[in-house]
Amino acid sequence: MQDLVRKLLAELGEDPDREGLARTPARVERALQFLTSGYKADIDEVLNNALFTVDYSEMVIVKDIDFYSLCEHHLLPFFGKCHVAYIPRTQVIGLSKIPRLVDVFARRLQIQERMTNQIAETIREKLNPLGVAVVCEGTHLCMSMRGVQKQNSFAVTSAMFGSFRENARTRMEFLELVKLKGSTLSAGSTEAMACMTE
Ligand SMILES: [Zn+2]
């Protein structure tokens, strides 16, 4: 990868050998490996020993989880907050595992819509809850830095299953807790399509 980065620097009109850039290829490689480390993560290992059987069926919510990801169209960052809620059927998961689950899917080349779905889908699959809802709010540097369609650089995406999809009151309760306007976000909608592919 370091050779490729050197080539890229030269291609951009830079001198890859000047002092400030000499160690850049190695840094870029390390940074990219970290930022895409989600591919290697084993979900079951991440969730290991953190599933508990409980007699509890109220909404569990973890708000304001920071996420940092890379858009797959431009390899530029998009980042923001993720809010996760579910209603247990028989099992709950340790609360600290939910941000780790978000990291697993954020640390890949992504589009925000797919990342949102993958987080929700994984909770649905692993916990079999009565319902699950995930809302992500992200700022996309590929939009704001490039100066195109700046009004779309902020995107809200959601994925909802089970009681969040079927029951408007449950959905509203969740949206109120995360302080999003329920009127503008219904189950499974996408507020703005960020990162168009131009
Ligand atoms: Zn992009």
PDB file of C-alpha atoms and ligand atoms in Angstrom:
ATOM      1  CA  MET A   1       0.000   0.000   0.000  1.00  0.00           C
ATOM      2  CA  GLN A   2       2.883   2.363   0.764  1.00  0.00           C
ATOM      3  CA  ASP A   3       4.093   2.240  -2.852  1.00  0.00           C
ATOM      4  CA  LEU A   4       0.616   3.153  -4.011  1.00  0.00           C
ATOM      5  CA  VAL A   5       0.479   6.134  -1.664  1.00  0.00           C
ATOM      6  CA  ARG A   6       3.892   7.290  -2.910  1.00  0.00           C
ATOM      7  CA  LYS A   7       2.629   7.044  -6.479  1.00  0.00           C
ATOM      8  CA  LEU A   8      -0.491   8.944  -5.552  1.00  0.00           C
ATOM      9  CA  LEU A   9       1.516  11.756  -3.941  1.00  0.00           C
ATOM     10  CA  ALA A  10       3.668  12.074  -7.069  1.00  0.00           C
ATOM     11  CA  GLU A  11       0.554  11.937  -9.252  1.00  0.00           C
ATOM     12  CA  LEU A  12      -0.880  14.864  -7.287  1.00  0.00           C
ATOM     13  CA  GLY A  13       2.221  16.898  -8.126  1.00  0.00           C
ATOM     14  CA  GLU A  14       4.016  16.390  -4.834  1.00  0.00           C
ATOM     15  CA  ASP A  15       7.530  15.271  -4.093  1.00  0.00           C
ATOM     16  CA  PRO A  16       7.059  12.083  -2.065  1.00  0.00           C
ATOM     17  CA  ASP A  17      10.647  12.347  -0.833  1.00  0.00           C
ATOM     18  CA  ARG A  18      10.440  15.751   0.787  1.00  0.00           C
ATOM     19  CA  GLU A  19      10.808  15.697   4.526  1.00  0.00           C
ATOM     20  CA  GLY A  20       7.191  16.240   5.482  1.00  0.00           C
ATOM     21  CA  LEU A  21       5.950  13.443   3.218  1.00  0.00           C
ATOM     22  CA  ALA A  22       8.686  10.884   3.674  1.00  0.00           C
ATOM     23  CA  ARG A  23       6.813   8.919   6.325  1.00  0.00           C
ATOM     24  CA  THR A  24       3.341   9.716   5.007  1.00  0.00           C
ATOM     25  CA  PRO A  25       2.849   6.439   3.102  1.00  0.00           C
ATOM     26  CA  ALA A  26       3.493   4.463   6.273  1.00  0.00           C
ATOM     27  CA  ARG A  27       1.135   6.696   8.260  1.00  0.00           C
ATOM     28  CA  VAL A  28      -1.592   6.478   5.636  1.00  0.00           C
ATOM     29  CA  GLU A  29      -1.337   2.713   5.601  1.00  0.00           C
ATOM     30  CA  ARG A  30      -1.668   2.509   9.391  1.00  0.00           C
ATOM     31  CA  ALA A  31      -4.529   4.993   9.430  1.00  0.00           C
ATOM     32  CA  LEU A  32      -6.443   3.195   6.685  1.00  0.00           C
ATOM     33  CA  GLN A  33      -5.928  -0.164   8.337  1.00  0.00           C
ATOM     34  CA  PHE A  34      -7.415   1.202  11.537  1.00  0.00           C
ATOM     35  CA  LEU A  35     -10.265   2.994   9.770  1.00  0.00           C
ATOM     36  CA  THR A  36     -11.241  -0.205   7.960  1.00  0.00           C
ATOM     37  CA  SER A  37     -10.583  -2.599  10.845  1.00  0.00           C
ATOM     38  CA  GLY A  38     -14.307  -3.351  11.000  1.00  0.00           C
ATOM     39  CA  TYR A  39     -13.916  -5.853   8.156  1.00  0.00           C
ATOM     40  CA  LYS A  40     -11.824  -8.104  10.370  1.00  0.00           C
ATOM     41  CA  ALA A  41     -13.972  -7.797  13.471  1.00  0.00           C
ATOM     42  CA  ASP A  42     -15.880 -10.885  14.484  1.00  0.00           C
ATOM     43  CA  ILE A  43     -19.339  -9.842  15.683  1.00  0.00           C
ATOM     44  CA  ASP A  44     -19.681 -12.834  17.968  1.00  0.00           C
ATOM     45  CA  GLU A  45     -16.354 -12.040  19.538  1.00  0.00           C
ATOM     46  CA  VAL A  46     -17.380  -8.410  20.035  1.00  0.00           C
ATOM     47  CA  LEU A  47     -20.604  -9.510  21.720  1.00  0.00           C
ATOM     48  CA  ASN A  48     -18.927 -12.348  23.572  1.00  0.00           C
ATOM     49  CA  ASN A  49     -20.312 -13.007  27.051  1.00  0.00           C
ATOM     50  CA  ALA A  50     -22.415  -9.879  26.976  1.00  0.00           C
ATOM     51  CA  LEU A  51     -25.841 -11.372  26.248  1.00  0.00           C
ATOM     52  CA  PHE A  52     -28.020 -11.777  29.320  1.00  0.00           C
ATOM     53  CA  THR A  53     -31.436 -13.321  29.776  1.00  0.00           C
ATOM     54  CA  VAL A  54     -33.765 -10.945  31.591  1.00  0.00           C
ATOM     55  CA  ASP A  55     -37.390 -10.439  32.450  1.00  0.00           C
ATOM     56  CA  TYR A  56     -37.536  -6.920  31.072  1.00  0.00           C
ATOM     57  CA  SER A  57     -39.386  -5.647  28.073  1.00  0.00           C
ATOM     58  CA  GLU A  58     -39.059  -1.866  28.224  1.00  0.00           C
ATOM     59  CA  MET A  59     -37.180   0.111  25.640  1.00  0.00           C
ATOM     60  CA  VAL A  60     -33.393   0.076  26.001  1.00  0.00           C
ATOM     61  CA  ILE A  61     -31.814   3.112  24.404  1.00  0.00           C
ATOM     62  CA  VAL A  62     -28.228   4.233  23.874  1.00  0.00           C
ATOM     63  CA  LYS A  63     -28.047   7.762  22.490  1.00  0.00           C
ATOM     64  CA  ASP A  64     -25.354   9.945  20.982  1.00  0.00           C
ATOM     65  CA  ILE A  65     -22.871   7.266  20.050  1.00  0.00           C
ATOM     66  CA  ASP A  66     -20.095   8.979  18.092  1.00  0.00           C
ATOM     67  CA  PHE A  67     -19.239   7.323  14.811  1.00  0.00           C
ATOM     68  CA  TYR A  68     -16.530   8.010  12.229  1.00  0.00           C
ATOM     69  CA  SER A  69     -16.672   6.325   8.851  1.00  0.00           C
ATOM     70  CA  LEU A  70     -15.380   6.684   5.303  1.00  0.00           C
ATOM     71  CA  CYS A  71     -17.694   7.133   2.350  1.00  0.00           C
ATOM     72  CA  GLU A  72     -17.084   4.450  -0.212  1.00  0.00           C
ATOM     73  CA  HIS A  73     -17.485   6.832  -3.145  1.00  0.00           C
ATOM     74  CA  HIS A  74     -14.748   9.308  -2.250  1.00  0.00           C
ATOM     75  CA  LEU A  75     -12.865   7.736   0.678  1.00  0.00           C
ATOM     76  CA  LEU A  76     -13.628  10.875   2.652  1.00  0.00           C
ATOM     77  CA  PRO A  77     -14.964  10.882   6.210  1.00  0.00           C
ATOM     78  CA  PHE A  78     -18.532  11.067   7.286  1.00  0.00           C
ATOM     79  CA  PHE A  79     -19.200  11.226  11.000  1.00  0.00           C
ATOM     80  CA  GLY A  80     -21.829  12.047  13.551  1.00  0.00           C
ATOM     81  CA  LYS A  81     -24.102  10.469  16.130  1.00  0.00           C
ATOM     82  CA  CYS A  82     -25.880   7.178  16.180  1.00  0.00           C
ATOM     83  CA  HIS A  83     -28.877   6.353  18.388  1.00  0.00           C
ATOM     84  CA  VAL A  84     -29.808   2.742  19.046  1.00  0.00           C
ATOM     85  CA  ALA A  85     -32.895   1.363  20.763  1.00  0.00           C
ATOM     86  CA  TYR A  86     -34.436  -2.054  21.155  1.00  0.00           C
ATOM     87  CA  ILE A  87     -37.145  -3.772  23.132  1.00  0.00           C
ATOM     88  CA  PRO A  88     -35.913  -7.071  24.572  1.00  0.00           C
ATOM     89  CA  ARG A  89     -37.833 -10.298  24.107  1.00  0.00           C
ATOM     90  CA  THR A  90     -35.743 -12.503  26.400  1.00  0.00           C
ATOM     91  CA  GLN A  91     -32.216 -11.158  26.071  1.00  0.00           C
ATOM     92  CA  VAL A  92     -30.345  -7.904  26.568  1.00  0.00           C
ATOM     93  CA  ILE A  93     -26.837  -7.010  25.595  1.00  0.00           C
ATOM     94  CA  GLY A  94     -24.253  -5.209  27.764  1.00  0.00           C
ATOM     95  CA  LEU A  95     -24.705  -1.503  27.076  1.00  0.00           C
ATOM     96  CA  SER A  96     -21.015  -0.940  26.383  1.00  0.00           C
ATOM     97  CA  LYS A  97     -21.219  -3.400  23.490  1.00  0.00           C
ATOM     98  CA  ILE A  98     -23.538  -1.220  21.442  1.00  0.00           C
ATOM     99  CA  PRO A  99     -20.953   1.502  20.676  1.00  0.00           C
ATOM    100  CA  ARG A 100     -18.511  -1.280  19.797  1.00  0.00           C
ATOM    101  CA  LEU A 101     -21.038  -2.715  17.386  1.00  0.00           C
ATOM    102  CA  VAL A 102     -21.398   0.727  15.790  1.00  0.00           C
ATOM    103  CA  ASP A 103     -17.597   0.872  15.377  1.00  0.00           C
ATOM    104  CA  VAL A 104     -17.530  -2.513  13.648  1.00  0.00           C
ATOM    105  CA  PHE A 105     -19.752  -1.190  10.871  1.00  0.00           C
ATOM    106  CA  ALA A 106     -18.444   2.388  10.830  1.00  0.00           C
ATOM    107  CA  ARG A 107     -14.830   1.252  10.355  1.00  0.00           C
ATOM    108  CA  ARG A 108     -15.402   0.161   6.788  1.00  0.00           C
ATOM    109  CA  LEU A 109     -15.966   1.861   3.473  1.00  0.00           C
ATOM    110  CA  GLN A 110     -19.602   2.732   3.844  1.00  0.00           C
ATOM    111  CA  ILE A 111     -22.665   4.577   2.826  1.00  0.00           C
ATOM    112  CA  GLN A 112     -24.629   5.844   5.796  1.00  0.00           C
ATOM    113  CA  GLU A 113     -27.820   4.059   4.781  1.00  0.00           C
ATOM    114  CA  ARG A 114     -26.136   0.651   4.729  1.00  0.00           C
ATOM    115  CA  MET A 115     -24.267   1.246   7.980  1.00  0.00           C
ATOM    116  CA  THR A 116     -27.560   2.115   9.701  1.00  0.00           C
ATOM    117  CA  ASN A 117     -29.192  -1.052   8.364  1.00  0.00           C
ATOM    118  CA  GLN A 118     -26.297  -3.288   9.315  1.00  0.00           C
ATOM    119  CA  ILE A 119     -26.337  -2.115  12.934  1.00  0.00           C
ATOM    120  CA  ALA A 120     -30.089  -2.694  13.206  1.00  0.00           C
ATOM    121  CA  GLU A 121     -29.960  -6.003  11.353  1.00  0.00           C
ATOM    122  CA  THR A 122     -27.199  -7.350  13.599  1.00  0.00           C
ATOM    123  CA  ILE A 123     -29.116  -6.501  16.778  1.00  0.00           C
ATOM    124  CA  ARG A 124     -32.205  -8.112  15.307  1.00  0.00           C
ATOM    125  CA  GLU A 125     -30.294 -11.249  14.406  1.00  0.00           C
ATOM    126  CA  LYS A 126     -28.325 -11.624  17.628  1.00  0.00           C
ATOM    127  CA  LEU A 127     -30.958 -10.608  20.211  1.00  0.00           C
ATOM    128  CA  ASN A 128     -34.216 -11.443  18.465  1.00  0.00           C
ATOM    129  CA  PRO A 129     -35.812  -8.416  20.190  1.00  0.00           C
ATOM    130  CA  LEU A 130     -39.432  -7.320  19.906  1.00  0.00           C
ATOM    131  CA  GLY A 131     -38.185  -4.321  17.975  1.00  0.00           C
ATOM    132  CA  VAL A 132     -35.051  -2.419  17.063  1.00  0.00           C
ATOM    133  CA  ALA A 133     -34.484   1.137  15.857  1.00  0.00           C
ATOM    134  CA  VAL A 134     -31.309   2.814  14.700  1.00  0.00           C
ATOM    135  CA  VAL A 135     -31.017   6.451  13.649  1.00  0.00           C
ATOM    136  CA  CYS A 136     -27.758   7.958  12.394  1.00  0.00           C
ATOM    137  CA  GLU A 137     -27.059  11.646  11.818  1.00  0.00           C
ATOM    138  CA  GLY A 138     -23.946  12.264   9.772  1.00  0.00           C
ATOM    139  CA  THR A 139     -21.972  15.098   8.210  1.00  0.00           C
ATOM    140  CA  HIS A 140     -20.344  14.110   4.940  1.00  0.00           C
ATOM    141  CA  LEU A 141     -17.063  15.808   4.150  1.00  0.00           C
ATOM    142  CA  CYS A 142     -17.227  14.616   0.561  1.00  0.00           C
ATOM    143  CA  MET A 143     -20.138  17.008   0.233  1.00  0.00           C
ATOM    144  CA  SER A 144     -19.136  19.904   2.453  1.00  0.00           C
ATOM    145  CA  MET A 145     -15.442  20.024   1.497  1.00  0.00           C
ATOM    146  CA  ARG A 146     -15.998  19.734  -2.215  1.00  0.00           C
ATOM    147  CA  GLY A 147     -18.474  22.571  -2.201  1.00  0.00           C
ATOM    148  CA  VAL A 148     -21.175  20.698  -4.044  1.00  0.00           C
ATOM    149  CA  GLN A 149     -24.720  20.364  -2.763  1.00  0.00           C
ATOM    150  CA  LYS A 150     -23.701  21.690   0.629  1.00  0.00           C
ATOM    151  CA  GLN A 151     -27.284  21.580   1.765  1.00  0.00           C
ATOM    152  CA  ASN A 152     -27.093  17.777   1.599  1.00  0.00           C
ATOM    153  CA  SER A 153     -23.910  17.367   3.584  1.00  0.00           C
ATOM    154  CA  PHE A 154     -25.968  16.415   6.650  1.00  0.00           C
ATOM    155  CA  ALA A 155     -28.000  13.248   6.441  1.00  0.00           C
ATOM    156  CA  VAL A 156     -30.359  11.416   8.767  1.00  0.00           C
ATOM    157  CA  THR A 157     -30.924   7.726   8.133  1.00  0.00           C
ATOM    158  CA  SER A 158     -33.004   5.218  10.036  1.00  0.00           C
ATOM    159  CA  ALA A 159     -33.709   1.518  10.163  1.00  0.00           C
ATOM    160  CA  MET A 160     -36.600   0.147  12.188  1.00  0.00           C
ATOM    161  CA  PHE A 161     -37.905  -3.348  12.709  1.00  0.00           C
ATOM    162  CA  GLY A 162     -40.647  -5.000  14.723  1.00  0.00           C
ATOM    163  CA  SER A 163     -42.537  -2.833  17.198  1.00  0.00           C
ATOM    164  CA  PHE A 164     -40.760   0.345  16.056  1.00  0.00           C
ATOM    165  CA  ARG A 165     -42.036  -0.213  12.562  1.00  0.00           C
ATOM    166  CA  GLU A 166     -45.507  -1.435  13.502  1.00  0.00           C
ATOM    167  CA  ASN A 167     -46.333   0.811  16.430  1.00  0.00           C
ATOM    168  CA  ALA A 168     -46.357   4.573  15.861  1.00  0.00           C
ATOM    169  CA  ARG A 169     -46.358   5.283  19.612  1.00  0.00           C
ATOM    170  CA  THR A 170     -43.238   3.216  20.203  1.00  0.00           C
ATOM    171  CA  ARG A 171     -41.557   4.949  17.288  1.00  0.00           C
ATOM    172  CA  MET A 172     -42.589   8.394  18.579  1.00  0.00           C
ATOM    173  CA  GLU A 173     -41.349   7.567  22.060  1.00  0.00           C
ATOM    174  CA  PHE A 174     -37.960   6.674  20.620  1.00  0.00           C
ATOM    175  CA  LEU A 175     -37.776   9.727  18.365  1.00  0.00           C
ATOM    176  CA  GLU A 176     -38.727  11.978  21.265  1.00  0.00           C
ATOM    177  CA  LEU A 177     -36.031  10.440  23.426  1.00  0.00           C
ATOM    178  CA  VAL A 178     -33.418  11.141  20.774  1.00  0.00           C
ATOM    179  CA  LYS A 179     -35.008  14.535  20.076  1.00  0.00           C
ATOM    180  CA  LEU A 180     -35.643  14.044  16.404  1.00  0.00           C
ATOM    181  CA  LYS A 181     -38.790  15.366  14.857  1.00  0.00           C
ATOM    182  CA  GLY A 182     -40.957  12.318  14.341  1.00  0.00           C
ATOM    183  CA  SER A 183     -43.059  14.180  11.834  1.00  0.00           C
ATOM    184  CA  THR A 184     -40.205  14.247   9.399  1.00  0.00           C
ATOM    185  CA  LEU A 185     -38.928  10.751   9.988  1.00  0.00           C
ATOM    186  CA  SER A 186     -41.083   7.709   9.526  1.00  0.00           C
ATOM    187  CA  ALA A 187     -39.992   4.098   9.706  1.00  0.00           C
ATOM    188  CA  GLY A 188     -37.264   3.266   7.276  1.00  0.00           C
ATOM    189  CA  SER A 189     -37.078   6.658   5.658  1.00  0.00           C
ATOM    190  CA  THR A 190     -33.985   8.459   4.549  1.00  0.00           C
ATOM    191  CA  GLU A 191     -34.049  12.193   5.108  1.00  0.00           C
ATOM    192  CA  ALA A 192     -31.390  13.186   2.661  1.00  0.00           C
ATOM    193  CA  MET A 193     -29.347  11.149   0.293  1.00  0.00           C
ATOM    194  CA  ALA A 194     -25.851  12.178   1.190  1.00  0.00           C
ATOM    195  CA  CYS A 195     -22.832  11.582  -0.955  1.00  0.00           C
ATOM    196  CA  MET A 196     -24.163  11.361  -4.447  1.00  0.00           C
ATOM    197  CA  THR A 197     -21.739   9.561  -6.667  1.00  0.00           C
ATOM    198  CA  GLU A 198     -20.633  12.382  -8.909  1.00  0.00           C
TER     199      GLU A 198
HETATM  200 ZN    ZN B   1     -18.757  10.512  -0.742  1.00  0.00          ZN
END
